[in-house]
Tab-separated table of C-alpha atoms and ligand atoms in Angstrom:
chain	number	residue	atom	x	y	z
A	1	UNK	CA	185.377	87.692	102.206
A	2	UNK	CA	185.061	84.460	100.209
A	3	UNK	CA	185.508	84.269	96.451
A	4	UNK	CA	181.789	84.178	95.618
A	5	UNK	CA	180.914	87.285	97.583
A	6	UNK	CA	183.437	89.225	95.428
A	7	UNK	CA	181.744	88.091	92.217
A	8	UNK	CA	178.767	89.762	90.634
A	9	UNK	CA	175.370	88.328	91.649
A	10	UNK	CA	174.281	88.726	88.005
A	11	UNK	CA	175.313	86.036	85.531
A	12	UNK	CA	174.947	85.171	81.870
A	13	UNK	CA	175.444	81.863	80.097
A	14	UNK	CA	175.111	81.204	76.393
A	15	UNK	CA	173.717	77.710	75.817
A	16	UNK	CA	173.804	78.049	72.020
A	17	UNK	CA	174.285	80.917	69.581
A	18	UNK	CA	173.949	81.009	65.797
A	19	UNK	CA	171.633	79.998	63.004
A	20	UNK	CA	171.460	76.430	64.371
A	21	UNK	CA	169.886	77.613	67.611
A	22	UNK	CA	169.963	80.405	70.168
A	23	UNK	CA	169.405	80.210	73.909
A	24	UNK	CA	170.806	82.321	76.756
A	25	UNK	CA	170.425	82.237	80.541
A	26	UNK	CA	170.357	85.608	82.301
A	27	UNK	CA	169.882	85.863	86.026
A	28	UNK	CA	171.092	85.258	89.517
A	29	UNK	CA	172.724	82.049	90.686
A	30	UNK	CA	169.436	80.699	92.023
A	31	UNK	CA	166.858	81.955	89.508
A	32	UNK	CA	166.593	83.779	86.224
A	33	UNK	CA	165.213	83.800	82.704
A	34	UNK	CA	166.015	82.307	79.332
A	35	UNK	CA	166.219	84.473	76.247
A	36	UNK	CA	164.974	82.302	73.360
A	37	UNK	CA	164.746	78.522	73.318
A	38	UNK	CA	166.095	77.592	69.890
A	39	UNK	CA	167.553	74.235	70.929
A	40	UNK	CA	165.781	71.136	72.248
A	41	UNK	CA	164.486	70.790	75.804
A	42	UNK	CA	167.015	68.019	76.536
A	43	UNK	CA	169.906	70.193	75.330
A	44	UNK	CA	168.667	73.137	77.390
A	45	UNK	CA	168.450	70.966	80.528
A	46	UNK	CA	171.844	69.369	79.922
A	47	UNK	CA	173.657	72.618	79.226
A	48	UNK	CA	172.046	74.422	82.182
A	49	UNK	CA	173.029	71.574	84.483
A	50	UNK	CA	176.682	72.039	83.493
A	51	UNK	CA	176.554	75.461	85.141
A	52	UNK	CA	174.542	74.094	88.086
A	53	UNK	CA	171.199	75.516	87.043
A	54	UNK	CA	168.020	73.428	86.950
A	55	UNK	CA	165.229	74.299	84.528
A	56	UNK	CA	162.868	74.755	87.525
A	57	UNK	CA	164.966	77.839	88.411
A	58	UNK	CA	163.989	79.456	85.086
A	59	UNK	CA	161.030	81.751	85.826
A	60	UNK	CA	160.352	83.091	82.319
A	61	UNK	CA	161.348	82.697	78.693
A	62	UNK	CA	161.750	85.979	76.805
A	63	UNK	CA	161.454	85.453	73.064
A	64	UNK	CA	163.182	87.799	70.619
A	65	UNK	CA	161.159	86.624	67.595
A	66	UNK	CA	159.538	83.583	66.030
A	67	UNK	CA	162.246	82.308	63.670
A	68	UNK	CA	162.880	78.606	64.237
A	69	UNK	CA	166.471	79.084	65.491
A	70	UNK	CA	164.979	80.993	68.453
A	71	UNK	CA	161.905	78.874	69.244
A	72	UNK	CA	162.664	75.270	68.262
A	73	UNK	CA	162.504	74.008	71.860
A	74	UNK	CA	160.155	76.673	73.188
A	75	UNK	CA	156.945	74.623	73.386
A	76	UNK	CA	158.514	71.686	75.236
A	77	UNK	CA	160.626	73.895	77.522
A	78	UNK	CA	157.725	76.131	78.570
A	79	UNK	CA	155.511	73.089	79.128
A	80	UNK	CA	158.061	71.253	81.287
A	81	UNK	CA	157.661	73.680	84.218
A	82	UNK	CA	154.746	75.873	83.061
A	83	UNK	CA	157.203	78.673	82.352
A	84	UNK	CA	155.596	81.941	81.191
A	85	UNK	CA	156.612	83.119	77.715
A	86	UNK	CA	157.153	86.863	77.196
A	87	UNK	CA	157.126	88.236	73.655
A	88	UNK	CA	155.684	90.972	71.468
A	89	UNK	CA	151.991	90.346	70.594
A	90	UNK	CA	152.916	89.882	66.905
A	91	UNK	CA	155.443	87.231	67.902
A	92	UNK	CA	152.889	85.462	70.138
A	93	UNK	CA	150.470	85.504	67.215
A	94	UNK	CA	153.213	83.924	65.080
A	95	UNK	CA	153.803	81.271	67.774
A	96	UNK	CA	150.092	80.421	67.891
A	97	UNK	CA	150.169	79.366	64.229
A	98	UNK	CA	153.807	78.190	63.932
A	99	UNK	CA	154.442	74.547	63.106
A	100	UNK	CA	156.403	73.723	66.270
A	101	UNK	CA	154.541	76.087	68.628
A	102	UNK	CA	150.861	76.089	67.648
A	103	UNK	CA	149.913	73.575	70.349
A	104	UNK	CA	151.481	75.685	73.114
A	105	UNK	CA	149.350	76.592	76.130
A	106	UNK	CA	148.395	80.192	75.390
A	107	UNK	CA	147.692	80.858	79.090
A	108	UNK	CA	151.500	80.970	79.458
A	109	UNK	CA	151.764	83.822	76.939
A	110	UNK	CA	152.625	87.260	78.374
A	111	UNK	CA	152.420	89.983	75.699
A	112	UNK	CA	154.943	92.806	76.009
A	113	UNK	CA	155.216	95.866	73.843
A	114	UNK	CA	158.417	97.292	72.409
A	115	UNK	CA	159.924	99.611	75.045
A	116	UNK	CA	158.070	98.140	78.000
A	117	UNK	CA	159.638	97.710	81.461
A	118	UNK	CA	158.866	94.843	83.792
A	119	UNK	CA	160.483	92.835	86.577
A	120	UNK	CA	161.183	89.135	86.894
A	121	UNK	CA	163.218	87.672	89.796
A	122	UNK	CA	164.055	91.253	90.920
A	123	UNK	CA	165.709	91.842	87.549
A	124	UNK	CA	164.554	95.015	85.846
A	125	UNK	CA	163.936	94.257	82.153
A	126	UNK	CA	163.245	96.588	79.243
A	127	UNK	CA	162.254	95.437	75.768
A	128	UNK	CA	163.093	97.425	72.651
A	129	UNK	CA	162.194	97.105	68.947
A	130	UNK	CA	164.682	95.597	66.500
A	131	UNK	CA	164.453	95.771	62.701
A	132	UNK	CA	164.371	92.200	61.395
A	133	UNK	CA	162.009	90.048	59.365
A	134	UNK	CA	160.654	88.035	62.309
A	135	UNK	CA	157.258	88.919	63.809
A	136	UNK	CA	157.576	91.632	66.482
A	137	UNK	CA	161.344	91.290	66.925
A	138	UNK	CA	162.590	92.594	70.287
A	139	UNK	CA	165.882	93.078	72.051
A	140	UNK	CA	166.189	93.027	75.842
A	141	UNK	CA	168.013	95.159	78.379
A	142	UNK	CA	168.544	93.818	81.921
A	143	UNK	CA	169.564	95.467	85.170
A	144	UNK	CA	170.242	93.840	88.530
A	145	UNK	CA	171.547	96.253	91.164
A	146	UNK	CA	174.110	98.267	89.189
A	147	UNK	CA	174.921	95.523	86.658
A	148	UNK	CA	173.500	95.880	83.146
A	149	UNK	CA	173.305	93.709	80.032
A	150	UNK	CA	171.758	94.226	76.594
A	151	UNK	CA	171.048	91.423	74.127
A	152	UNK	CA	170.595	92.524	70.498
A	153	UNK	CA	170.442	89.604	68.078
A	154	UNK	CA	169.081	89.343	64.519
A	155	UNK	CA	169.521	93.049	63.891
A	156	UNK	CA	168.870	94.392	60.375
A	157	UNK	CA	169.846	97.949	61.237
A	158	UNK	CA	171.625	99.359	64.275
A	159	UNK	CA	169.256	102.295	64.716
A	160	UNK	CA	169.318	104.918	67.466
A	161	UNK	CA	166.967	102.892	69.681
A	162	UNK	CA	169.145	99.765	69.681
A	163	UNK	CA	172.267	101.872	70.225
A	164	UNK	CA	170.635	103.685	73.142
A	165	UNK	CA	170.207	100.388	75.007
A	166	UNK	CA	173.654	99.088	74.076
A	167	UNK	CA	175.272	102.332	75.225
A	168	UNK	CA	173.812	102.165	78.704
A	169	UNK	CA	175.070	98.613	79.307
A	170	UNK	CA	178.262	97.361	80.877
A	171	UNK	CA	177.932	93.997	79.152
A	172	UNK	CA	176.543	93.453	75.664
A	173	UNK	CA	175.580	90.518	73.476
A	174	UNK	CA	175.622	91.848	69.926
A	175	UNK	CA	175.137	90.043	66.643
A	176	UNK	CA	178.145	89.666	64.323
A	177	UNK	CA	176.484	87.454	61.728
A	178	UNK	CA	178.563	87.541	58.585
A	179	UNK	CA	181.815	88.532	56.983
A	180	UNK	CA	180.847	90.684	53.984
A	181	UNK	CA	183.375	89.087	51.618
A	182	UNK	CA	182.369	85.522	52.583
A	183	UNK	CA	178.687	86.359	52.119
A	184	UNK	CA	179.169	87.962	48.705
A	185	UNK	CA	181.578	85.340	47.386
A	186	UNK	CA	179.691	82.377	48.902
A	187	UNK	CA	177.160	80.098	47.284
A	188	UNK	CA	173.916	81.553	48.656
A	189	UNK	CA	171.325	82.587	46.056
A	190	UNK	CA	171.336	86.334	45.320
A	191	UNK	CA	167.935	86.863	46.958
A	192	UNK	CA	169.132	85.298	50.215
A	193	UNK	CA	172.347	87.350	50.190
A	194	UNK	CA	170.234	90.457	49.723
A	195	UNK	CA	167.936	89.483	52.604
A	196	UNK	CA	170.834	88.806	55.005
A	197	UNK	CA	172.609	92.094	54.213
A	198	UNK	CA	169.350	94.090	53.993
A	199	UNK	CA	167.620	96.276	56.624
A	200	UNK	CA	165.524	93.354	57.911
A	201	UNK	CA	168.335	90.811	57.905
A	202	UNK	CA	171.482	90.516	59.982
A	203	UNK	CA	174.516	92.510	61.123
A	204	UNK	CA	177.913	92.119	59.513
A	205	UNK	CA	181.126	91.857	61.502
A	206	UNK	CA	182.081	95.350	60.312
A	207	UNK	CA	178.765	96.871	61.408
A	208	UNK	CA	179.084	95.212	64.815
A	209	UNK	CA	182.699	96.383	65.123
A	210	UNK	CA	181.797	99.939	64.162
A	211	UNK	CA	179.049	100.031	66.753
A	212	UNK	CA	181.347	98.616	69.456
A	213	UNK	CA	183.938	101.297	68.654
A	214	UNK	CA	181.215	103.928	68.928
A	215	UNK	CA	179.812	102.788	72.272
A	216	UNK	CA	183.078	101.669	73.873
A	217	UNK	CA	183.815	102.931	77.383
A	218	UNK	CA	186.781	101.842	79.512
A	219	UNK	CA	184.401	100.521	82.186
A	220	UNK	CA	182.539	98.184	79.806
A	221	UNK	CA	182.999	94.592	81.004
A	222	UNK	CA	181.935	91.993	78.455
A	223	UNK	CA	181.477	92.303	74.705
A	224	UNK	CA	180.022	89.048	73.401
A	225	UNK	CA	179.528	88.478	69.674
A	226	UNK	CA	176.489	86.336	68.939
A	227	UNK	CA	174.623	84.596	66.111
A	228	UNK	CA	177.671	83.970	63.911
A	229	UNK	CA	176.721	82.444	60.563
A	230	UNK	CA	177.887	78.905	59.955
A	231	UNK	CA	178.582	79.504	56.253
A	232	UNK	CA	179.544	83.163	56.100
A	233	UNK	CA	181.673	83.712	59.189
A	234	UNK	CA	184.212	82.254	61.585
A	235	UNK	CA	184.855	83.238	65.220
A	236	UNK	CA	188.364	84.391	64.208
A	237	UNK	CA	187.043	86.657	61.426
A	238	UNK	CA	184.360	88.168	63.672
A	239	UNK	CA	186.887	88.980	66.378
A	240	UNK	CA	189.457	90.289	63.891
A	241	UNK	CA	186.850	92.603	62.327
A	242	UNK	CA	185.913	94.051	65.696
A	243	UNK	CA	189.558	94.747	66.593
A	244	UNK	CA	190.110	96.271	63.129
A	245	UNK	CA	187.213	98.678	63.657
A	246	UNK	CA	188.444	99.561	67.139
A	247	UNK	CA	191.921	100.350	65.734
A	248	UNK	CA	190.376	102.328	62.890
A	249	UNK	CA	188.471	104.457	65.408
A	250	UNK	CA	191.613	104.695	67.593
A	251	UNK	CA	189.911	103.018	70.514
A	252	UNK	CA	192.396	101.460	72.939
A	253	UNK	CA	190.928	98.456	74.713
A	254	UNK	CA	191.302	98.238	78.465
A	255	UNK	CA	192.752	94.893	79.664
A	256	UNK	CA	189.687	94.496	81.905
A	257	UNK	CA	187.324	94.129	78.936
A	258	UNK	CA	186.518	90.659	77.618
A	259	UNK	CA	185.644	90.474	73.924
A	260	UNK	CA	184.714	87.033	72.650
A	261	UNK	CA	182.445	85.260	70.162
A	262	UNK	CA	179.799	82.939	71.603
A	263	UNK	CA	180.188	79.325	70.448
A	264	UNK	CA	177.536	77.819	68.203
A	265	UNK	CA	177.054	74.426	69.807
A	266	UNK	CA	178.558	74.606	73.277
A	267	UNK	CA	177.553	76.509	76.339
A	268	UNK	CA	179.914	79.078	77.810
A	269	UNK	CA	181.048	79.165	81.414
A	270	UNK	CA	179.066	81.527	83.629
A	271	UNK	CA	179.922	85.099	82.664
A	272	UNK	CA	179.813	87.497	85.628
A	273	UNK	CA	178.091	90.671	84.529
B	301	ZN	ZN1	165.755	85.822	62.820
B	302	ZN	ZN1	168.263	83.979	64.266
């Protein structure tokens, strides 16, 4: 048996993660989907090529919501290979009037409801609703054979629906946006601090850590922390918070589990799901 036949056929690559831009590849080695396109077309092409994927192998772009850090390169990327764009109808409506997306070809738009199942490239995908102040914010759950992944970014509240999808996954991408102390002591205006920490804002490191402790199983494979704030977080703090919560809940981590923050400006290696 060669090395590649031992590895999972299902892969993930973060091309960018954080308030400066979000874009993830989820799929097989030969074809798959992007989740969000919050960096430029040239960056998407360049970063995909570093893991030997060409944009023509991307068969769909699933959009979580219409904030600029998730859609900055969407119009150009979809246009480059006529890639269909899946999103909640409210998000598509937002795209049709958004500054950077209003000239997009609406025939590429594929409306999906919250909690809808569909298949792309043999990957079973389920969307689910996420509380956030974008239009029609969705998270996505993926399954290929017996490998599962959930992406939950820009999460105001970790409600029972979001947790249900995270719990049934053996790899997760979960937001750890801010360190509470850094946010409160930092220079953001009060109204912005309140928005970030509010029910339609973002998840703190502690909230993410608590949730990970709650859903942890010894057979979970990858725990990836996404959308770290540039001003109110560091990768070290996010990771430390998660380990603190795990210790607090007396959860012993198996050596087979990878827990790591996704970098803001660089792509990751391929993660085998
Ligand atoms: Zn957002
Ligand atoms: Zn965002």
